[in-house]
Every structure is written in structure tokens, then in C-alpha cells.
Coordinates of C-alpha atoms in Angstrom, one line a residue:
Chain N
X1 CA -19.2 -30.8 16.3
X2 CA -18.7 -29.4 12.8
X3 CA -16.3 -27.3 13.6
X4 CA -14.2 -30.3 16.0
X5 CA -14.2 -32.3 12.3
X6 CA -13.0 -29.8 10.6
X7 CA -9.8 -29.3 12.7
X8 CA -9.6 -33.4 13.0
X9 CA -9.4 -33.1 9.1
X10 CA -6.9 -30.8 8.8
X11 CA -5.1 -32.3 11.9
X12 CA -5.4 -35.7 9.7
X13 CA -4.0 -33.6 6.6
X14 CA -1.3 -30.9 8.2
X15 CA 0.0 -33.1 11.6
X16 CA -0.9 -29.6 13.0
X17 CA -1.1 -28.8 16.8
X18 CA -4.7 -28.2 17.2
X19 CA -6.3 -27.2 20.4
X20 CA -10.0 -27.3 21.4
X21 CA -11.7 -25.3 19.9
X22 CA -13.0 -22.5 22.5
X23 CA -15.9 -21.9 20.3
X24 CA -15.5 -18.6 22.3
X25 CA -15.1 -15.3 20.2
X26 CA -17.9 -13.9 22.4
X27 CA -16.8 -10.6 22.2
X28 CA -15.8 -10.8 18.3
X29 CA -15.5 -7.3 16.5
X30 CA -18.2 -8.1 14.0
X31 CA -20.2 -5.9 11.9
X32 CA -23.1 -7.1 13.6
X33 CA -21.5 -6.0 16.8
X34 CA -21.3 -2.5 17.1
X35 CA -22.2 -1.5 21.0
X36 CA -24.6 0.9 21.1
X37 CA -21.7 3.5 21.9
X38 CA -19.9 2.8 18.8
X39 CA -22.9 3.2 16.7
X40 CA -23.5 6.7 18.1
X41 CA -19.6 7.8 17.7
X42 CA -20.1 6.7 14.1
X43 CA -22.8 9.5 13.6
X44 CA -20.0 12.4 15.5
X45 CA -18.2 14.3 12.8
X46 CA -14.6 14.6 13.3
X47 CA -12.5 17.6 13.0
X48 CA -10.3 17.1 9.5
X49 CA -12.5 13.8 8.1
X50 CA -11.0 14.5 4.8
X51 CA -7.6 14.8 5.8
X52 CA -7.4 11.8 8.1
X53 CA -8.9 9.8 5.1
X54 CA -6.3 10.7 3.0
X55 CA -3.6 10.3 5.7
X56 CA -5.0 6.7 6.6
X57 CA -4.9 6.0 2.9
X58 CA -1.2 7.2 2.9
X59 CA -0.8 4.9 5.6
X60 CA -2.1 1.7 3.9
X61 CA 0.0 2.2 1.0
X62 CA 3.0 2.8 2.7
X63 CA 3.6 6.0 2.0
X64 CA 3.3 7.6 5.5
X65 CA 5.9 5.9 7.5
X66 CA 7.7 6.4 11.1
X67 CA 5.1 7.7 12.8
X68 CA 4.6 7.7 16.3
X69 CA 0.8 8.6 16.6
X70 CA -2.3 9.5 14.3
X71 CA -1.9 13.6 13.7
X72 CA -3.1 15.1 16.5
X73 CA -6.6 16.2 14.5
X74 CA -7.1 12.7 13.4
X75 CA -7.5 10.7 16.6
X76 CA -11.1 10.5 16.8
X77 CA -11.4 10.1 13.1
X78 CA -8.8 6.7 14.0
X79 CA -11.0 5.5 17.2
X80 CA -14.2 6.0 15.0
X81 CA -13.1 4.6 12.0
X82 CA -11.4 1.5 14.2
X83 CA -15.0 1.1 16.2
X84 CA -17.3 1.7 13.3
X85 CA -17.8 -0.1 9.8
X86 CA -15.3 1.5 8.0
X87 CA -12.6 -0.7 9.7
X88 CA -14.7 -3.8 8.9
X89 CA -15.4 -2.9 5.5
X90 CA -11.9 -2.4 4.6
X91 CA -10.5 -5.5 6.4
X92 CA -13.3 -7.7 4.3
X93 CA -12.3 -6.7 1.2
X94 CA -8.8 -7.4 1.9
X95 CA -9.3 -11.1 3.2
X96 CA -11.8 -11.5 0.0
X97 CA -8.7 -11.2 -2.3
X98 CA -6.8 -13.6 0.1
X99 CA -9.5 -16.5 0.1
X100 CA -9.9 -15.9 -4.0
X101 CA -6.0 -15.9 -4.2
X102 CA -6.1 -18.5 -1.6
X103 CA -8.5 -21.0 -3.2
X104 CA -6.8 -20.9 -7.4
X105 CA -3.8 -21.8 -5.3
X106 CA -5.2 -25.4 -4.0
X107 CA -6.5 -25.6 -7.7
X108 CA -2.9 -25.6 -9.2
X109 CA -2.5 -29.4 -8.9
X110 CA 1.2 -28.9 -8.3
X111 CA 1.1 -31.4 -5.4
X112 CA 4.5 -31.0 -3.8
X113 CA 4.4 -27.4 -3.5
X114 CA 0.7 -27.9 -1.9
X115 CA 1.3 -29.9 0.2
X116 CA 3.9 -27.8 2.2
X117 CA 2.1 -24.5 1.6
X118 CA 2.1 -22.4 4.4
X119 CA 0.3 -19.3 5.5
X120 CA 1.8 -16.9 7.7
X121 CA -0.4 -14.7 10.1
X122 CA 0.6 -11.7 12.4
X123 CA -1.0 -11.8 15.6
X124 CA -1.8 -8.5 16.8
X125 CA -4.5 -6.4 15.0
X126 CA -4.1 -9.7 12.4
X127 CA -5.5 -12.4 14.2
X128 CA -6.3 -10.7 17.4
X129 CA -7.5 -7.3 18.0
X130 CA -6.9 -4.6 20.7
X131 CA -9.9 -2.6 20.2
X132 CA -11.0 -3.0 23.7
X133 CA -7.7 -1.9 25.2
X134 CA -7.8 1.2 23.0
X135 CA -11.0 2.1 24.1
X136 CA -9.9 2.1 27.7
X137 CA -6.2 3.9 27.1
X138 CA -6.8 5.4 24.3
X139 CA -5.9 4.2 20.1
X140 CA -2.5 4.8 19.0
X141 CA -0.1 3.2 21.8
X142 CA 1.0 0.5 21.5
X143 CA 3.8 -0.9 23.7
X144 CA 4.7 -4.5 24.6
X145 CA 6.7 -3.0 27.6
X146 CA 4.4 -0.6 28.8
X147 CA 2.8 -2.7 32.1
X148 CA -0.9 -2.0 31.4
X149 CA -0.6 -3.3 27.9
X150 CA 1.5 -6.5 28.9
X151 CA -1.0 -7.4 31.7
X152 CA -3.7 -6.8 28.8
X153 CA -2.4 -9.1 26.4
X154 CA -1.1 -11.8 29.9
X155 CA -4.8 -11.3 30.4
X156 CA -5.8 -12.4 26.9
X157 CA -9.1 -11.2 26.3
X158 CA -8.5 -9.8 22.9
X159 CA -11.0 -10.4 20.6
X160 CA -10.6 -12.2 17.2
X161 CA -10.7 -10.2 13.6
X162 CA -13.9 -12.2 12.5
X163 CA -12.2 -11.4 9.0
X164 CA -9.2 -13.3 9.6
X165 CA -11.2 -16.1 11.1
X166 CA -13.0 -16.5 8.0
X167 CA -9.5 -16.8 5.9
X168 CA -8.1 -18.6 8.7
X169 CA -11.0 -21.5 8.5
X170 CA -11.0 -21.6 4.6
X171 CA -7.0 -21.8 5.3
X172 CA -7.4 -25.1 7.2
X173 CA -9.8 -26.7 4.6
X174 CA -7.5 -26.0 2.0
X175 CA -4.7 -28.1 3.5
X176 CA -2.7 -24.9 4.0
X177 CA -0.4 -25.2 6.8
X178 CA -0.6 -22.0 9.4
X179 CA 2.2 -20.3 10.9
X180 CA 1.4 -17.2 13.8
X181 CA 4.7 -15.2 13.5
X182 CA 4.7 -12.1 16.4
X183 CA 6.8 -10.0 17.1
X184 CA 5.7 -10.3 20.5
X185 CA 8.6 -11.3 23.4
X186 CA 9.1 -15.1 24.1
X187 CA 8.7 -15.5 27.6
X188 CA 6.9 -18.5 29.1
X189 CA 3.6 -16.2 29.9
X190 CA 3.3 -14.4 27.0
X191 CA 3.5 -17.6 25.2
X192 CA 0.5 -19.4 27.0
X193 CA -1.3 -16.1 27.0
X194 CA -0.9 -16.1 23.2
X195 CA -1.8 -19.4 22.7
X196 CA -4.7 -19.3 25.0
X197 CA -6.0 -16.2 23.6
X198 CA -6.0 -17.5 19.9
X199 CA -7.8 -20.9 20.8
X200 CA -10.3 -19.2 22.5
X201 CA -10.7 -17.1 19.7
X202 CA -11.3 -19.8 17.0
X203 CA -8.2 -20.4 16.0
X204 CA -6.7 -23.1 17.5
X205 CA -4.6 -25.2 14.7
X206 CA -1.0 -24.1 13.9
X207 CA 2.0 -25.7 13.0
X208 CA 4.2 -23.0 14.3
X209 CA 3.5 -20.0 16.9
X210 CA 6.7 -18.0 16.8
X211 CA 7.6 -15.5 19.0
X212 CA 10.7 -13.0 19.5
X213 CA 12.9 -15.4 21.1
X214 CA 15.8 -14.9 23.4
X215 CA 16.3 -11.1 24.7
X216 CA 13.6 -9.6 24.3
X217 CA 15.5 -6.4 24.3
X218 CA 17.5 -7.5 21.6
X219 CA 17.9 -4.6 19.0
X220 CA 17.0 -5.6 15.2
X221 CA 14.4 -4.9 13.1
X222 CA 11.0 -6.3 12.8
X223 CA 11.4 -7.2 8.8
X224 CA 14.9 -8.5 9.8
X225 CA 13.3 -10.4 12.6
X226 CA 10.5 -11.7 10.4
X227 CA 11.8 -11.9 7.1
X228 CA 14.7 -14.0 9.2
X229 CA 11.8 -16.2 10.8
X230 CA 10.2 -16.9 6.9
X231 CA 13.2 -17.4 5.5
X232 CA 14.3 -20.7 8.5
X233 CA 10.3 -21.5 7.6
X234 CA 11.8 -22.3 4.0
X235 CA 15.3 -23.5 3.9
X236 CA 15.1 -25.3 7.7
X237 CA 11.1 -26.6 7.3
X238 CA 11.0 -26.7 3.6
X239 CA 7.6 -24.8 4.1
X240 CA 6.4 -22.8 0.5
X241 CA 5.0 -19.6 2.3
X242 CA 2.1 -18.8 -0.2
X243 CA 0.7 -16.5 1.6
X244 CA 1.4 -13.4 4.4
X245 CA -1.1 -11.5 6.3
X246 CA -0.5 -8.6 8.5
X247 CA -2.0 -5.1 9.7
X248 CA 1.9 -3.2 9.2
X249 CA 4.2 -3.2 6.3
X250 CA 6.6 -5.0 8.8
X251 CA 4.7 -7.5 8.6
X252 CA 5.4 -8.0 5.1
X253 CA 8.4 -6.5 3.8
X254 CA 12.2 -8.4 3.9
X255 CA 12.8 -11.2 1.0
X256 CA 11.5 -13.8 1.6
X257 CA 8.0 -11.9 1.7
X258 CA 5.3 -15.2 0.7
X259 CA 4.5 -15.7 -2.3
X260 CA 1.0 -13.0 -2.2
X261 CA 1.0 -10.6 1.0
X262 CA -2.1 -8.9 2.5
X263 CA -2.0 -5.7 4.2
X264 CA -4.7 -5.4 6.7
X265 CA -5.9 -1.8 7.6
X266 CA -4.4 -0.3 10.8
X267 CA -4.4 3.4 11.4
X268 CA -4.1 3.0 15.1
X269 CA -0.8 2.6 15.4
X270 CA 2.5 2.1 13.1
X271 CA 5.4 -0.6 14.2
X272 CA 8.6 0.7 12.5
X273 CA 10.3 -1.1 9.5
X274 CA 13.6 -0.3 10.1
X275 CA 14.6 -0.2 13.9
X276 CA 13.7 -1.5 16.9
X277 CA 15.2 -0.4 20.3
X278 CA 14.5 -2.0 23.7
X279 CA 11.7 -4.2 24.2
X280 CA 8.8 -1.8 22.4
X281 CA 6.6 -3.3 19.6
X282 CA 5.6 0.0 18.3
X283 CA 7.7 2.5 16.7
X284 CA 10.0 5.2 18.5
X285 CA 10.5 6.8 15.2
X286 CA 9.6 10.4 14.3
X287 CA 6.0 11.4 14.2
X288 CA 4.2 12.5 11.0
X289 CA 1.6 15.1 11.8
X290 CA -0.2 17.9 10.4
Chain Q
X1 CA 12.0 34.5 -15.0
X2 CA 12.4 33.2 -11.0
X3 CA 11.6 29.7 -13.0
X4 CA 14.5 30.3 -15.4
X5 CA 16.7 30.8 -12.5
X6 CA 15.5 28.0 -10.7
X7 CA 15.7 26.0 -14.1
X8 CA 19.6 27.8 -14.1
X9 CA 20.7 26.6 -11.4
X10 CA 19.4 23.2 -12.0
X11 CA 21.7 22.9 -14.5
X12 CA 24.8 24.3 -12.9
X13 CA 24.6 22.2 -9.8
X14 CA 23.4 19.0 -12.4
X15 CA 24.7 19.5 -15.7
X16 CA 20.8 18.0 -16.1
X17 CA 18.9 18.5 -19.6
X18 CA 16.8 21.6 -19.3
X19 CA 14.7 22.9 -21.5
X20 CA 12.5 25.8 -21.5
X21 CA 9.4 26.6 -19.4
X22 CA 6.4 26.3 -20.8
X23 CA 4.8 28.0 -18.3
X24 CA 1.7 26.2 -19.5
X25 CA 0.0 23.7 -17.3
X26 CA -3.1 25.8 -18.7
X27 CA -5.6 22.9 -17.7
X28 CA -3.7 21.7 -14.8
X29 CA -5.4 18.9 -12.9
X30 CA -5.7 21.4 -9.5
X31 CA -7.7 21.7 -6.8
X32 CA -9.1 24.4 -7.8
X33 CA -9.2 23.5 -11.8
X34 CA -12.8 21.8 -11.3
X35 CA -15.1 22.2 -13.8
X36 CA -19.0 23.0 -13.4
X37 CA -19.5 19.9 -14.8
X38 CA -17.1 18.0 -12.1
X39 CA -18.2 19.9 -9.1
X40 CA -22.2 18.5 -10.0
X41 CA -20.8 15.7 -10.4
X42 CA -19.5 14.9 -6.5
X43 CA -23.0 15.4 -5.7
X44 CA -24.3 12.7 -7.2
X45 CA -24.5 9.7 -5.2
X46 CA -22.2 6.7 -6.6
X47 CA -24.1 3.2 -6.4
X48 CA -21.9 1.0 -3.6
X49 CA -20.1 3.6 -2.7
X50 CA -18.5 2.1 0.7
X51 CA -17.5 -1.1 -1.1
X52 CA -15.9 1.0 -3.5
X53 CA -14.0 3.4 -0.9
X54 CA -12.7 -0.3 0.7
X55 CA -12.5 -1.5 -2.7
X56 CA -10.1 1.7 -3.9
X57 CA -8.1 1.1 -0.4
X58 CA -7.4 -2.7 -1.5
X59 CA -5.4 -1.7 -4.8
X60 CA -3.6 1.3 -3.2
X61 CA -2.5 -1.0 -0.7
X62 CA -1.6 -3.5 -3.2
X63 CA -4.3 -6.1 -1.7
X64 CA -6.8 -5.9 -5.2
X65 CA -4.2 -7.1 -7.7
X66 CA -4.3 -8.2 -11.8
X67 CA -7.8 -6.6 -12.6
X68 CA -8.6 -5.2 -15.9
X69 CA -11.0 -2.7 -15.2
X70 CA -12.5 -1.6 -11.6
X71 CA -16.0 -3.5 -10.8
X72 CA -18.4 -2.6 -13.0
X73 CA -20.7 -1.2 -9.5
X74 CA -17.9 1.0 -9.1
X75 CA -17.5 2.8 -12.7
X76 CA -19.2 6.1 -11.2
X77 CA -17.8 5.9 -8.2
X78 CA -14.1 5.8 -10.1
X79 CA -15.0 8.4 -12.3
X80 CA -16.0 11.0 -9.5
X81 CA -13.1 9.8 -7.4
X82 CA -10.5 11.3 -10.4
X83 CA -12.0 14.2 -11.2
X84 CA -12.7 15.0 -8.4
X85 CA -11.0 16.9 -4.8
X86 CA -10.9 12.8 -3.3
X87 CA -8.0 12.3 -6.0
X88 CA -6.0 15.5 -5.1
X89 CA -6.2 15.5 -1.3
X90 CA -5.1 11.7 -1.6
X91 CA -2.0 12.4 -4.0
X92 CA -1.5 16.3 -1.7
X93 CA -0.4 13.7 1.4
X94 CA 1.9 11.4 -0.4
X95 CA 3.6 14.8 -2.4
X96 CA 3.9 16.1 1.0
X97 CA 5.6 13.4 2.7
X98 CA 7.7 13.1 -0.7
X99 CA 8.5 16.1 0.1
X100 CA 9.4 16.0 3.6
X101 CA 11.6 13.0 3.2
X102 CA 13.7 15.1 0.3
X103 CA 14.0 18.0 2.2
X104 CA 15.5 15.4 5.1
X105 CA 17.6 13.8 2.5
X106 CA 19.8 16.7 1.3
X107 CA 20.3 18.1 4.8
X108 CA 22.3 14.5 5.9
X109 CA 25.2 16.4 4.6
X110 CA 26.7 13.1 2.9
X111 CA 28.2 15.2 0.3
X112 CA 28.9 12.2 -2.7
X113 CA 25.6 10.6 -1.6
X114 CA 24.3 14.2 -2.2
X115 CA 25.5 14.8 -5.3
X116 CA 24.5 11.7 -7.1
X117 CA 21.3 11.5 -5.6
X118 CA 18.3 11.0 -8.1
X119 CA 14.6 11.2 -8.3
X120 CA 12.5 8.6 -10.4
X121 CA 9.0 9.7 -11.7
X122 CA 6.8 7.2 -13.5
X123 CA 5.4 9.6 -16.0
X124 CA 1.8 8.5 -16.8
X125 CA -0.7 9.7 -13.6
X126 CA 2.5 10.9 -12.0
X127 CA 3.5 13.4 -13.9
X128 CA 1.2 13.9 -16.8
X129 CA -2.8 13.2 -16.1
X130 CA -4.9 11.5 -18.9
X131 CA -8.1 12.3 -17.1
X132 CA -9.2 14.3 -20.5
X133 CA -8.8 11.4 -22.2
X134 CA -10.5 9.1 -20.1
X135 CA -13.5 11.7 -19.7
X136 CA -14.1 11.5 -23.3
X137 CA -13.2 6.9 -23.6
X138 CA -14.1 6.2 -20.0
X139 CA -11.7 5.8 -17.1
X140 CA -10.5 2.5 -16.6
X141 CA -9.3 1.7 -20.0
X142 CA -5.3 2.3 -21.0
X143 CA -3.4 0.2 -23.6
X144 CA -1.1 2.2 -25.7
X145 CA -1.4 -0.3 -28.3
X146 CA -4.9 1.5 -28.5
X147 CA -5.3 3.8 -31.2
X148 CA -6.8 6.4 -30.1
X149 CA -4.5 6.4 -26.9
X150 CA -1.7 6.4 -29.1
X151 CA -3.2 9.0 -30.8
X152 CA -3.5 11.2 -27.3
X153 CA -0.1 10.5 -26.3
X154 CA 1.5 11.5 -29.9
X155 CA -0.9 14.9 -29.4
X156 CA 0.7 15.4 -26.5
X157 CA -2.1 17.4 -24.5
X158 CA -1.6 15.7 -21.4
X159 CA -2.1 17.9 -17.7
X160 CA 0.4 17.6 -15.1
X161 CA -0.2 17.0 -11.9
X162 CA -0.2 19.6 -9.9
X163 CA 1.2 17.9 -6.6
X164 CA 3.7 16.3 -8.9
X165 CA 4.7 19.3 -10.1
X166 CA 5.5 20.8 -6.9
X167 CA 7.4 18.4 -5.5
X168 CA 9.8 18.2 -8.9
X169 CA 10.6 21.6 -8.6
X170 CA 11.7 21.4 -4.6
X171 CA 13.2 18.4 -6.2
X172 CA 15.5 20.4 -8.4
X173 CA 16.0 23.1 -6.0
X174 CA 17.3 20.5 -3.6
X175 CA 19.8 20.0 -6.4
X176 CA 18.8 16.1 -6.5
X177 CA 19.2 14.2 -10.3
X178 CA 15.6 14.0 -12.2
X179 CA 15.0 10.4 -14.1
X180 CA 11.5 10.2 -15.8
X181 CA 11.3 6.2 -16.2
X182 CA 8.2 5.4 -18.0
X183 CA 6.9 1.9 -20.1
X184 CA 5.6 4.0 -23.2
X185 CA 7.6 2.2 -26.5
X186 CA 10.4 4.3 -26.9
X187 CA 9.8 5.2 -30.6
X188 CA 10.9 8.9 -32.5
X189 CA 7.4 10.1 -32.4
X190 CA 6.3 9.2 -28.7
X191 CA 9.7 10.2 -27.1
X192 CA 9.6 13.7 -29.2
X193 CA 5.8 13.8 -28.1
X194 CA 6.8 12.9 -24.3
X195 CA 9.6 15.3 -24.1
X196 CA 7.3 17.8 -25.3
X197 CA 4.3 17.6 -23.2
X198 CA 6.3 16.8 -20.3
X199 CA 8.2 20.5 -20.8
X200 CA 5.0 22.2 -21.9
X201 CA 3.5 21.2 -18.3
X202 CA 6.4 22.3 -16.5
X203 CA 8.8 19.5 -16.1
X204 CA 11.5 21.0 -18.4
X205 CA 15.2 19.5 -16.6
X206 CA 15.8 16.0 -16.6
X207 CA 19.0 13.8 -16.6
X208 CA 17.3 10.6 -18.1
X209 CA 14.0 10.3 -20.2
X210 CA 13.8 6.2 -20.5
X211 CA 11.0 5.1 -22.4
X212 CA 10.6 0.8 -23.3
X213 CA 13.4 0.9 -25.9
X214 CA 13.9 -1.8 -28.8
X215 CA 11.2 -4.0 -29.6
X216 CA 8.2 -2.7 -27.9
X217 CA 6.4 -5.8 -28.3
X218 CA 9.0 -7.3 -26.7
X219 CA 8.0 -9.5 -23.2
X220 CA 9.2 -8.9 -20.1
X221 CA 7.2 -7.5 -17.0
X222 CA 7.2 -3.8 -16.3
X223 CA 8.7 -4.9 -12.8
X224 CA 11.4 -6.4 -14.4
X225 CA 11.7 -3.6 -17.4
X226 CA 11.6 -0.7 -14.5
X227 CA 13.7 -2.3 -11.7
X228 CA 16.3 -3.1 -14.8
X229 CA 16.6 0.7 -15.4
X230 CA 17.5 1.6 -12.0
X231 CA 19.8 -0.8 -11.6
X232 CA 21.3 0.6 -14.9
X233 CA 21.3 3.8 -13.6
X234 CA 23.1 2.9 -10.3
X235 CA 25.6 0.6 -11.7
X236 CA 26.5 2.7 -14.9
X237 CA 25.4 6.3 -14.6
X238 CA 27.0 6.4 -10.0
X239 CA 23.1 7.6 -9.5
X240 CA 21.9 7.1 -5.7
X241 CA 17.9 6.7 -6.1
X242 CA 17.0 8.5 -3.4
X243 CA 13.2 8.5 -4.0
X244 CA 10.7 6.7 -6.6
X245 CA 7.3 7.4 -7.5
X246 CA 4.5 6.2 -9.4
X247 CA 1.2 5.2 -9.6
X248 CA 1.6 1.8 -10.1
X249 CA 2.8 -0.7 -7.5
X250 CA 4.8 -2.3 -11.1
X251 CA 7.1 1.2 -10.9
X252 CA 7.8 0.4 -7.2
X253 CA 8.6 -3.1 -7.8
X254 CA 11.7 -5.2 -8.0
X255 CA 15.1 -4.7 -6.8
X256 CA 16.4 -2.1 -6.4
X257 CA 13.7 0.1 -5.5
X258 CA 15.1 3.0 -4.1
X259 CA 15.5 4.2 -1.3
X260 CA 11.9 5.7 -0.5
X261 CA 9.0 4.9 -2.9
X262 CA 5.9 7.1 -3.0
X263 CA 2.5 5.0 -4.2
X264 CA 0.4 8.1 -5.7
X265 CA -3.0 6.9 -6.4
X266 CA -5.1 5.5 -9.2
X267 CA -7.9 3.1 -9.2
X268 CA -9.1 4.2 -12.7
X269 CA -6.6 1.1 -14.2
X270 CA -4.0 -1.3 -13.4
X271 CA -0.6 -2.2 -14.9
X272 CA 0.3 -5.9 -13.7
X273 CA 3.5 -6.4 -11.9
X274 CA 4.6 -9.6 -13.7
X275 CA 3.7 -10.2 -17.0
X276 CA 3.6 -8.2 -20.1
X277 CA 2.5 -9.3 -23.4
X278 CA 2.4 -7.5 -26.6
X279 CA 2.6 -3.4 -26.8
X280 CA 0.0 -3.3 -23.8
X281 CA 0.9 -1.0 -21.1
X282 CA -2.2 -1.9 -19.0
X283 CA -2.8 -5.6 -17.6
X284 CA -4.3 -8.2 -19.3
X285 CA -4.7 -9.8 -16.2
X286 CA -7.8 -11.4 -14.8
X287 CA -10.4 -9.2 -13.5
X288 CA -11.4 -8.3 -10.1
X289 CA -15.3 -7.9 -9.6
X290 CA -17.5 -7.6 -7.3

């Protein structure tokens, strides 16, 4: 009931589409929700911990770019880092500074730029996560137009980033209009997929949910893509994008950015700046490896 | 003598400023340079040291923004981190993919591109290392309005970095331009002290030393200062940046950037992206706790 009122408010506040809420997130990537399996892997050394620490690290800050998969040494420091604490840890601290950031913004009084303030979300490994399809076909790939990972995501049993959903709620109590910008393909099933998958996650207002429309084996970047998407947000929808949230620096890079972006950590897999070629989400750019 | 004829034809290929070689770096900042003292020192356990490690993660990915000094749980943690092997391995990757993107560069055979193309260090925690300083007032604390910061900088007994180091020379041996671009008031004394230390550790050829020139109280963010200067440099000097590094998202910053920028690490302070007031290098931003 609480949390129907609170969407009614910000329905009443943002004209937003809002969905029922699923109240689902069953099988949310908590803390509190490590398997019993993921605890154990969390007590496995891995072969170059160091290294890989300092490679993800390079990864966050955009230093390590183009690559096609983790170095060959690091992938079970990636899956354990992804299925353990670290991963959590990292992601919470990042959506603390966003709802701090987030909450001095409703505070500014200026009243025509609040009310069309808009937060843009990434979906995948933003909103949702693909920790459970990574456990099955391994972390690091990451394909929209390899079959087994479109009939996961058609499927839509990702889970949500219980991080996110946190930001996302304070979000919708702050007046803050939402916008899910994707990079995935616009086609009529991937659409109700997405949308399906996100209500049942928790997060079932929006004022937009955008996907790569048209050919989806249009060539173009994803910060042309995006940044393009942001930018019609602005001029077309007169939205003020305060605020940008993804796991890749794709996500976030291409003028107009938002007025604060948030990187979210993702070591799994890296979606390239620059190019995009056919129909794949991930990158095809040259691997980084050591 | 192999360094004078690396340092030789440096200046043949650049017509660069080159001066001798110290051949000092006596109390390089290496991996292998740790003291007694440093090496006890990672044993000790650090108070919240996971929400520090996240913490650390959030300001190299440029999530933890306009903090004056880290949380006070994490001053040991801080500390240990930059003297430390956690600081080296983590600047080792981004020098190596530096490195590997240069060595790219000059093979693309774009022979004007080539020959204009330019390197911009940051110079303080990118090329020179105040961790002797900040051992003695505490890490976390930079303002060269400070006296007795002012009064290290004017001794001029800063260490280089050693990863920085290495990349500058495959720099020059790629025959690419060197710019230092750095925010410390450009007055007689500093810029004679900056020259010097800067040769004395190695870094003896450089086409441009900029330091904050007129009035160094003067306002104006270091974004806009820095991204100024390159745009000088392209516009008026025919200088391709090929590559830009620093240890502060503010040297990254603001149009244009070049073409690759490298984010070394450095959670001991921060230098805010948008506003500067008075002499102060480092933020006067609001703090980030925790």
C-alpha cells in the first residue's frame, strides 16, 4: 500500500507512466543475498588478485578502454568480485553520492528547473542486472545478438540492482522525472520484455523508456546514440537532465552528459565508446590483457 | 650517456627544451623504494577498510566529488594506500596502457599528425610526488597558498614517479611534443624551482612548462584554466594532444581534452573541477564524510 501511494504521488506530481508495482525483486542481488555458493567463492583466492584490482580500478576510471574480455588471469577475480560484496560495496557508495547530490538538488528552490528535472538510468547492469546469466555462460559476454542472451533478456528474469532501486525510489519522491535510455534494440518484444522486467523489479514509473529505434543494425556509436537521445530529452521535451547513471562510460560521455553523472562499477564486461557495428551491445574492439 | 642520447635525439626530432640529466630520482617513489617504516606499516589493519577501498573507487571514477579531505575513518587507510605497493600497482596499469596507446599512436603513420603530436603531464602526483611532504603534514592536505607547502615546492625536493617517468621517456623516444601543464602560480621563484626539480628527477626535455600565469589569485576554475591551455596550444602553437594525464579529474576536464586522457590515482586530496577561489590549488569544496 505504501509503496502504491508513493507512485500515485509521483504519478500526481510527474504525469509519469506508472505500472503496478510487482513488489517482485525476489531474486534481488542484495548483500543479504549471497547464495551459499557465492559465499564460499568469496573465500577462493584468485590467481593475480592484485593485478585484477588494479585493472578493475583502471577500468572505473576510464583508463582501460576497448576491451573485449577481463585478462585472461582475472576472470574469476571478475565473477567473484561481481557475486561477492565487493560489487555491492562499491555500487552503494556510488548511489550514496547520487541520493546526497540528488536531495541539495530538490533543495535549490529554483522551481522551473525542478520541476522538469530528469534522471536518466541505463538499464543493463544499471537498473537490471545479469548476474544470473553470467553464472550460467560465463561473465564477460555480452551480446544483444547472441540467441542465448536475447531469449535471456525476452525472458526477463533479471534481477534489480537493489542500489539503483534505492536512488530510483528517493528519485520518485523528489519529483524527479525518470528516463530508462538502453541501448538495447527496439523491437516490439524486447520492448515488453524490458518493460515487464523493470516493473517487476520495482521500478515501474518512467516518463520515457527508450530504446535503439529503427535498424537495429544501424552502425553509430553508443555516446552518439545516447548523447543524441539526451540531447532530443532537452531541446524536444524541455527536460533539465540533472542527473545520469550508468555501469559504462558510454553511458555517460557525449555533451549533453546531465548535469552530475554516476559511474556504476562493471568489470564484467566493457560496451565501446566509439563504434558500434552490427547489432552487438558489447564491444568488438581490441582486447586489453596481461 | 644512453640518456644524453635519448635526451639528443629528443631534441633533434623536437627542437624541445632539454636540459641535463640529473640522473637523480635518488628517493624515487618505486616499488621497490619502501621504507622499513612503510612496509610495517601495510600490516597494520586500517579501521573501515572496505568502505574505504569503495570509497577510493568512487573519486577515481569521479563519483565522490568536491571533498576537502578523505573521511576522517579513512585517514589510515589513505595514508597506507600512498606509501604503499596499492598506489604503485594502481598507477603501473594506467602508465602501461598510456603506454600502449602511444606506442599505437606513432605507428598510424599520419606523418603531420605525427609530428605535432604532444603529451600533457599535470605535474603535481603525476610527475613529481609530495608523499615526503605529506608524511611529515599529513596526507590529505594541499593548498599552495600554505606556507609551508610553498615552502616544499620553492625547495624543490620533490620524487618523481617512477611509472611517470617511464612512460615520458618512451614518450620522447616516440618523438611525441612534452607539455607540463600544471595550476602552481607561475611566479620567478616557483617556475625556477619547478623547472629544477622537474630535471633533477629526470624529466629534463619539454616544449611548454605552463604554470597559472598573471594574477595567481585570480578566479577561474582549474577546468577552465587547463582546458584554456590546450586549446592555446592547438590553436596557436599546431600541437595535436595526443594524450593527457593527471591526477585530478580537473586536468582531464573541459574541452578539448585530448585525444586519450589517463586518470592516475590519488585519494590523499582533491582539486574541484569548477570553482577556484584565491591562490588555493586544492578545493574548498564541501566535504565528503562518511
Amino acid at each position: 500500500m505504501a509503496k502504491r501511494l508513493v507512485c500515485f504521488l509521483a504519478v500526481a506530481v510527474l504525469a509519469t507512466t506508472c505500472h503496478g508495482w510487482g513488489g517482485g525483486a525476489g531474486d534481488v542481488v542484495s548483500a543479504a543475498a549471497l547464495s551459499f555458493m557465492d559465499r564460499l567463492r568469496q573465500m577462493i583466492p584468485v590467481g593475480d588478485g592484485d593485478y585484477c584490482d588494479s585493472w578493475r580500478v583502471g577500468v572505473e576510471a576510464n583508463n582501460v578502454r576497448g576491451w573485449t574480455t577481463a585478462p585472461r588471469k582475472c576472470d574469476n577475480y571478475v565473477e567473484n568480485y561481481m557475486r561477492g560484496h565487493h560489487y555491492r560495496r562499491d555500487s552503494k557508495v556510488v548511489v550514496d553520492e547520487a541520493m546526497a547530490y540528488a536531495e541539495g538538488l530538490v533543495l535549490s528552490g529554483d522551481a522551473a528547473a525542478d520541476a522538469n528535472a530528469t534522471w536518466v538510468f541505463d538499464v543493463d547492469e544499471t537498473a537490471l542486472s545479469h548476474v544470473k546469466f553470467y553464472k550460467k555462460h560465463g561473465f564477460g559476454y555480452h551480446r544483444t545478438d547472441e540467441p542465448a542472451f536475447m531469449e535471456w533478456l525476452i525472458a526477463g528474469r533479471a534481477s534489480a540492482l537493489p542500489n539503483t532501486v534505492t536512488l530510483y525510489k528517493k528519485l520518485l519522491l523528489l519529483g524527479i522525472k525518470i528516463v530508462f535510455l538502453s541501448d538495447r534494440p527496439d523491437t516490439p518484444e524486447l520492448r515488453n520484455a524490458t518493460a515487464t522486467n523493470l516493473i517487476k523489479e520495482g521500478f515501474d514509473c518512467w516518463d520515457e523508456l527508450i530504446l535503439r529505434s529503427g535498424n537495429s543494425t544501424a552502425t553509430g556509436s553508443v555516446v552518439e546514440y545516447k548523447s543524441g537521445e539526451r540531447k532530443k530529452l532537452e531541446e524536444e521535451k524541455g527536460m533539465v537532465i540533472v542527473g545520469n547513471i550508468g555501469d559504462q562510460w558510454s553511458d555517460l560521455l557525449g555533451s549533453p552528459e546531465g548535469e552530475r553523472t554516476f559511474k556504476l562499477p562493471n568489470p564484467a564486461y566493457y560496451i565501446d565508446n566509439y563504434m558500434r557495428a552490427g547489432a552487438a551491445v558489447a564491444t568488438t574492439a581490441s582486447s586489453s590483457s596481461s
